[in-house]
CSV table of C-alpha atoms in Angstrom, one decimal:
chain,number,residue,atom,x,y,z
A,1,MET,CA,58.2,-22.9,0.9
A,2,ALA,CA,60.1,-20.7,3.8
A,3,LYS,CA,60.7,-18.2,1.2
A,4,GLU,CA,56.6,-17.7,0.4
A,5,GLN,CA,56.4,-17.4,3.8
A,6,VAL,CA,59.1,-14.3,4.0
A,7,ALA,CA,57.1,-13.3,0.4
A,8,ALA,CA,53.4,-13.2,1.7
A,9,GLN,CA,55.2,-11.6,5.4
A,10,GLU,CA,57.2,-8.7,3.2
A,11,ALA,CA,53.4,-8.1,0.5
A,12,LEU,CA,51.3,-7.7,3.8
A,13,GLY,CA,53.7,-5.4,5.5
A,14,THR,CA,53.8,-3.2,2.4
A,15,ALA,CA,50.0,-3.0,2.6
A,16,MET,CA,50.4,-2.6,5.8
A,17,ASN,CA,52.6,0.7,5.4
A,18,LYS,CA,51.0,1.8,2.9
A,19,THR,CA,47.8,2.2,4.5
A,20,GLU,CA,49.2,3.6,7.8
A,21,LEU,CA,50.7,5.7,5.0
A,22,PHE,CA,47.2,6.4,4.0
A,23,PHE,CA,46.1,7.7,7.4
A,24,GLU,CA,48.5,9.8,7.9
A,25,LYS,CA,48.3,11.5,4.2
A,26,ASN,CA,44.2,12.0,4.5
A,27,GLY,CA,44.0,11.4,8.6
A,28,LYS,CA,42.3,15.2,8.8
A,29,LEU,CA,39.9,13.8,5.5
A,30,MET,CA,38.7,10.6,7.6
A,31,SER,CA,38.7,13.3,10.7
A,32,TYR,CA,36.3,15.4,8.6
A,33,ILE,CA,33.7,12.2,6.6
A,34,PHE,CA,33.7,10.8,10.4
A,35,ILE,CA,32.0,13.7,12.1
A,36,GLY,CA,30.5,14.5,8.7
A,37,LEU,CA,28.6,11.3,9.7
A,38,LEU,CA,28.2,11.6,12.7
A,39,ILE,CA,26.4,15.0,12.0
A,40,ILE,CA,23.8,13.9,9.8
A,41,ALA,CA,22.8,10.7,11.8
A,42,ALA,CA,21.7,12.4,14.2
A,43,LEU,CA,20.3,15.0,11.8
A,44,VAL,CA,18.3,11.6,10.7
A,45,PHE,CA,17.9,10.6,14.8
A,46,GLY,CA,16.7,15.2,15.2
A,47,TYR,CA,14.8,14.8,12.5
A,48,ARG,CA,12.9,11.6,13.2
A,49,SER,CA,12.4,12.4,16.7
A,50,LEU,CA,11.1,16.5,16.2
A,51,ILE,CA,9.5,16.7,13.3
A,52,VAL,CA,8.6,12.9,12.1
A,53,LEU,CA,7.2,11.8,15.2
A,54,PRO,CA,5.2,14.6,16.2
A,55,ARG,CA,3.6,14.5,12.3
A,56,ALA,CA,2.3,11.3,12.5
A,57,GLU,CA,1.0,11.9,16.2
A,58,LYS,CA,-1.6,15.1,15.2
A,59,ALA,CA,-2.0,13.3,11.7
A,60,ALA,CA,-3.7,10.5,14.2
A,61,GLU,CA,-5.1,12.6,16.0
A,62,MET,CA,-6.4,14.6,13.1
A,63,ILE,CA,-7.8,11.4,11.2
A,64,ALA,CA,-9.2,9.5,13.8
A,65,GLN,CA,-11.9,12.7,14.0
A,66,ALA,CA,-12.8,12.6,10.1
A,67,GLN,CA,-12.9,8.4,10.9
A,68,SER,CA,-15.2,8.8,13.7
A,69,ARG,CA,-17.9,10.8,11.5
A,70,PHE,CA,-17.5,7.6,8.5
A,71,GLU,CA,-17.9,5.0,11.7
A,72,ALA,CA,-21.4,7.5,12.6
A,73,GLU,CA,-24.4,4.7,12.4
A,74,ASN,CA,-25.7,7.2,9.9
A,75,PRO,CA,-22.0,7.8,7.8
A,76,ASP,CA,-22.3,12.0,6.9
A,77,TYR,CA,-19.3,11.3,3.3
A,78,GLU,CA,-18.9,14.8,3.2
A,79,LEU,CA,-18.6,16.0,6.7
A,80,ALA,CA,-16.4,13.2,6.9
A,81,LEU,CA,-14.5,14.1,3.7
A,82,ASN,CA,-14.6,18.1,4.6
A,83,GLY,CA,-14.4,18.6,7.7
A,84,ASP,CA,-15.9,21.2,9.9
A,85,ALA,CA,-14.3,23.2,12.9
A,86,ASN,CA,-15.9,20.7,15.2
A,87,GLY,CA,-13.8,18.3,13.7
A,88,ALA,CA,-10.7,17.2,10.3
A,89,GLY,CA,-11.9,15.5,7.1
A,90,PHE,CA,-10.4,13.4,5.2
A,91,LEU,CA,-8.5,16.1,2.9
A,92,ASP,CA,-7.3,18.4,5.8
A,93,VAL,CA,-5.4,15.6,6.2
A,94,ILE,CA,-4.3,14.7,3.6
A,95,ASP,CA,-3.1,19.0,2.7
A,96,GLN,CA,-1.4,18.7,6.4
A,97,TYR,CA,0.2,14.9,6.3
A,98,GLY,CA,0.1,13.4,3.7
A,99,SER,CA,3.2,12.1,4.1
A,100,THR,CA,2.1,10.2,7.1
A,101,PRO,CA,1.3,7.3,7.0
A,102,SER,CA,-2.4,9.0,8.4
A,103,GLY,CA,-2.3,10.3,5.2
A,104,ASN,CA,-1.8,7.8,3.5
A,105,LEU,CA,-4.2,6.4,4.6
A,106,ALA,CA,-6.4,9.4,3.8
A,107,LYS,CA,-6.3,8.5,1.0
A,108,HIS,CA,-7.8,5.4,0.7
A,109,TYR,CA,-11.2,6.9,3.1
A,110,ALA,CA,-11.2,10.1,0.7
A,111,GLY,CA,-11.7,7.7,-2.4
A,112,ILE,CA,-14.1,5.7,-0.8
A,113,CYS,CA,-15.8,9.0,0.4
A,114,TYR,CA,-15.8,10.1,-2.6
A,115,LEU,CA,-17.2,6.9,-4.7
A,116,LYS,CA,-19.7,6.9,-2.3
A,117,SER,CA,-21.1,10.1,-3.4
A,118,GLY,CA,-21.0,9.0,-7.0
A,119,ASP,CA,-18.1,10.9,-8.1
A,120,LEU,CA,-16.1,8.8,-9.6
A,121,GLU,CA,-13.9,10.9,-10.6
A,122,ASN,CA,-12.0,11.4,-7.6
A,123,ALA,CA,-12.8,8.6,-6.3
A,124,ALA,CA,-10.6,7.3,-9.0
A,125,LEU,CA,-8.3,10.0,-8.6
A,126,TYR,CA,-7.8,9.2,-4.7
A,127,LEU,CA,-7.6,5.8,-4.4
A,128,ALA,CA,-5.3,5.7,-6.8
A,129,LYS,CA,-2.5,8.1,-4.3
A,130,PHE,CA,-3.2,5.8,-1.8
A,131,SER,CA,0.2,3.0,-1.1
A,132,PRO,CA,0.0,0.2,-0.4
A,133,VAL,CA,1.1,-1.3,3.1
A,134,LYS,CA,3.1,-3.4,4.6
A,135,GLY,CA,2.0,-6.0,7.0
A,136,LEU,CA,-1.1,-7.9,7.1
A,137,PRO,CA,-4.3,-4.9,8.1
A,138,GLY,CA,-2.5,-3.5,5.1
A,139,ALA,CA,-2.7,-6.8,3.3
A,140,LEU,CA,-6.7,-6.2,3.4
A,141,VAL,CA,-6.7,-2.6,3.2
A,142,ASN,CA,-4.8,-2.6,-0.3
A,143,ALA,CA,-7.3,-5.7,-1.2
A,144,GLN,CA,-10.1,-3.4,-0.6
A,145,ASN,CA,-8.3,-0.3,-2.1
A,146,TYR,CA,-7.3,-2.8,-5.4
A,147,GLY,CA,-10.8,-3.9,-5.4
A,148,LEU,CA,-12.4,-0.2,-5.4
A,149,GLN,CA,-11.0,0.6,-8.1
A,150,GLY,CA,-11.8,-2.1,-9.6
A,151,ASP,CA,-15.6,-1.2,-8.7
A,152,VAL,CA,-15.2,1.6,-10.2
A,153,ALA,CA,-14.3,0.6,-13.2
A,154,VAL,CA,-16.6,-1.0,-13.4
A,155,GLU,CA,-19.8,2.1,-12.6
A,156,GLN,CA,-17.3,3.9,-15.7
A,157,GLY,CA,-17.8,0.5,-18.0
A,158,ASP,CA,-14.2,-0.3,-17.9
A,159,TYR,CA,-14.2,-4.3,-17.5
A,160,ALA,CA,-11.4,-5.1,-18.5
A,161,ALA,CA,-9.2,-2.7,-16.4
A,162,ALA,CA,-11.8,-4.0,-13.6
A,163,VAL,CA,-10.3,-7.3,-13.6
A,164,LYS,CA,-7.3,-6.0,-13.1
A,165,PHE,CA,-7.8,-4.4,-10.4
A,166,TYR,CA,-10.2,-7.4,-8.4
A,167,GLU,CA,-6.9,-9.7,-9.7
A,168,LYS,CA,-4.3,-7.0,-7.8
A,169,ALA,CA,-7.0,-7.5,-4.9
A,170,ILE,CA,-6.9,-11.2,-4.9
A,171,ALA,CA,-2.8,-11.1,-5.5
A,172,ALA,CA,-3.0,-8.7,-1.6
A,173,ALA,CA,-4.6,-10.8,0.4
A,174,ASP,CA,-5.5,-14.2,-0.6
A,175,ASN,CA,-7.9,-16.0,3.1
A,176,ASN,CA,-10.9,-16.9,2.4
A,177,MET,CA,-12.1,-13.7,3.5
A,178,THR,CA,-11.6,-11.7,0.6
A,179,ALA,CA,-10.1,-13.6,-2.9
A,180,PRO,CA,-13.6,-15.0,-3.0
A,181,LEU,CA,-15.1,-12.3,-2.7
A,182,TYR,CA,-12.9,-10.6,-6.1
A,183,LEU,CA,-12.7,-13.8,-7.5
A,184,ARG,CA,-17.1,-13.3,-8.4
A,185,LYS,CA,-16.6,-9.5,-9.1
A,186,ALA,CA,-13.6,-10.4,-11.8
A,187,GLY,CA,-15.2,-13.6,-13.3
A,188,LEU,CA,-18.9,-11.0,-13.4
A,189,ALA,CA,-16.6,-8.6,-14.9
A,190,GLU,CA,-16.2,-11.0,-17.1
A,191,LYS,CA,-19.2,-12.0,-17.6
A,192,ALA,CA,-20.4,-8.5,-18.8
A,193,GLN,CA,-17.8,-8.2,-21.5
A,194,GLY,CA,-18.9,-10.8,-22.7
A,195,ASN,CA,-15.8,-12.8,-22.3
A,196,ASN,CA,-17.7,-16.1,-20.6
A,197,ALA,CA,-14.6,-18.8,-20.7
A,198,GLY,CA,-12.4,-16.1,-18.7
A,199,ALA,CA,-16.0,-16.1,-16.5
A,200,ALA,CA,-16.4,-19.2,-15.5
A,201,ALA,CA,-11.7,-19.5,-14.8
A,202,TYR,CA,-12.8,-17.1,-12.5
A,203,PHE,CA,-16.1,-19.4,-10.2
A,204,GLN,CA,-14.1,-21.9,-11.6
A,205,ARG,CA,-11.2,-20.7,-9.4
A,206,ILE,CA,-13.6,-20.2,-6.1
A,207,LEU,CA,-15.0,-23.5,-6.4
A,208,ASP,CA,-11.3,-25.4,-6.1
A,209,THR,CA,-9.6,-22.9,-4.1
A,210,TYR,CA,-13.0,-21.8,-2.3
A,211,PRO,CA,-14.9,-23.8,-1.9
A,212,SER,CA,-16.2,-23.1,1.4
A,213,SER,CA,-16.3,-19.6,1.2
A,214,MET,CA,-19.9,-17.7,1.2
A,215,GLU,CA,-19.1,-17.5,-2.7
A,216,ALA,CA,-18.9,-20.6,-3.6
A,217,ARG,CA,-22.3,-22.3,-3.6
A,218,GLU,CA,-23.3,-18.0,-6.0
A,219,ALA,CA,-20.1,-19.1,-8.8
A,220,GLU,CA,-21.9,-23.0,-8.7
A,221,LYS,CA,-24.7,-21.1,-10.0
A,222,LEU,CA,-22.9,-18.4,-12.4
A,223,LEU,CA,-21.0,-22.2,-13.9
A,224,GLY,CA,-23.7,-24.0,-14.2
A,225,SER,CA,-25.3,-20.7,-16.5
A,226,ILE,CA,-22.7,-20.3,-18.5
A,227,ASN,CA,-22.4,-23.8,-19.6
A,228,GLN,CA,-26.0,-24.4,-20.3
């Protein structure tokens, strides 16, 4: 036992000596690396403080101008999209601050503006540029974005693609407010392409999972019309 303890101590001592020797031979290199890491950390902090945050704040100010026009009692979607001398539009936010959170949200809004104006190609383009965001409010926007892409696909006659987008919308925000809406739309898209079995499955999901939703009563009627 004593020999084993001595051997272990010698091995530990050898390992420590090797470590000390490494630092003796490479101390200057390690110092350079450490200093380099500090510089990188400082640059990252400085970049975030001096560039990222100010850009995000400016983008938030710009998108607020476009949102006020978008959400007006009588919305001017073209003005909200393109802006004018009195305020920025969503495209301005995307062009100047597209990498910021507000720039990302502006892509979603721009897609809606194009959809409202009947420009399906650009609507699909900008809605697809939006990157899903985290958190509960983000989940609702994510669901709306997928749902709108589904609506565009329906307008273009691509019902199979529409169903896929509606499924993403359902998964993005599985709640009593939005999920039944997209289940209904998915069912109608299936019905439009002659897939009654698929349509019935979606309508039944509403009745089974969201029986108290506004869509439940209509789902029951639609299911009845399919089963006649």
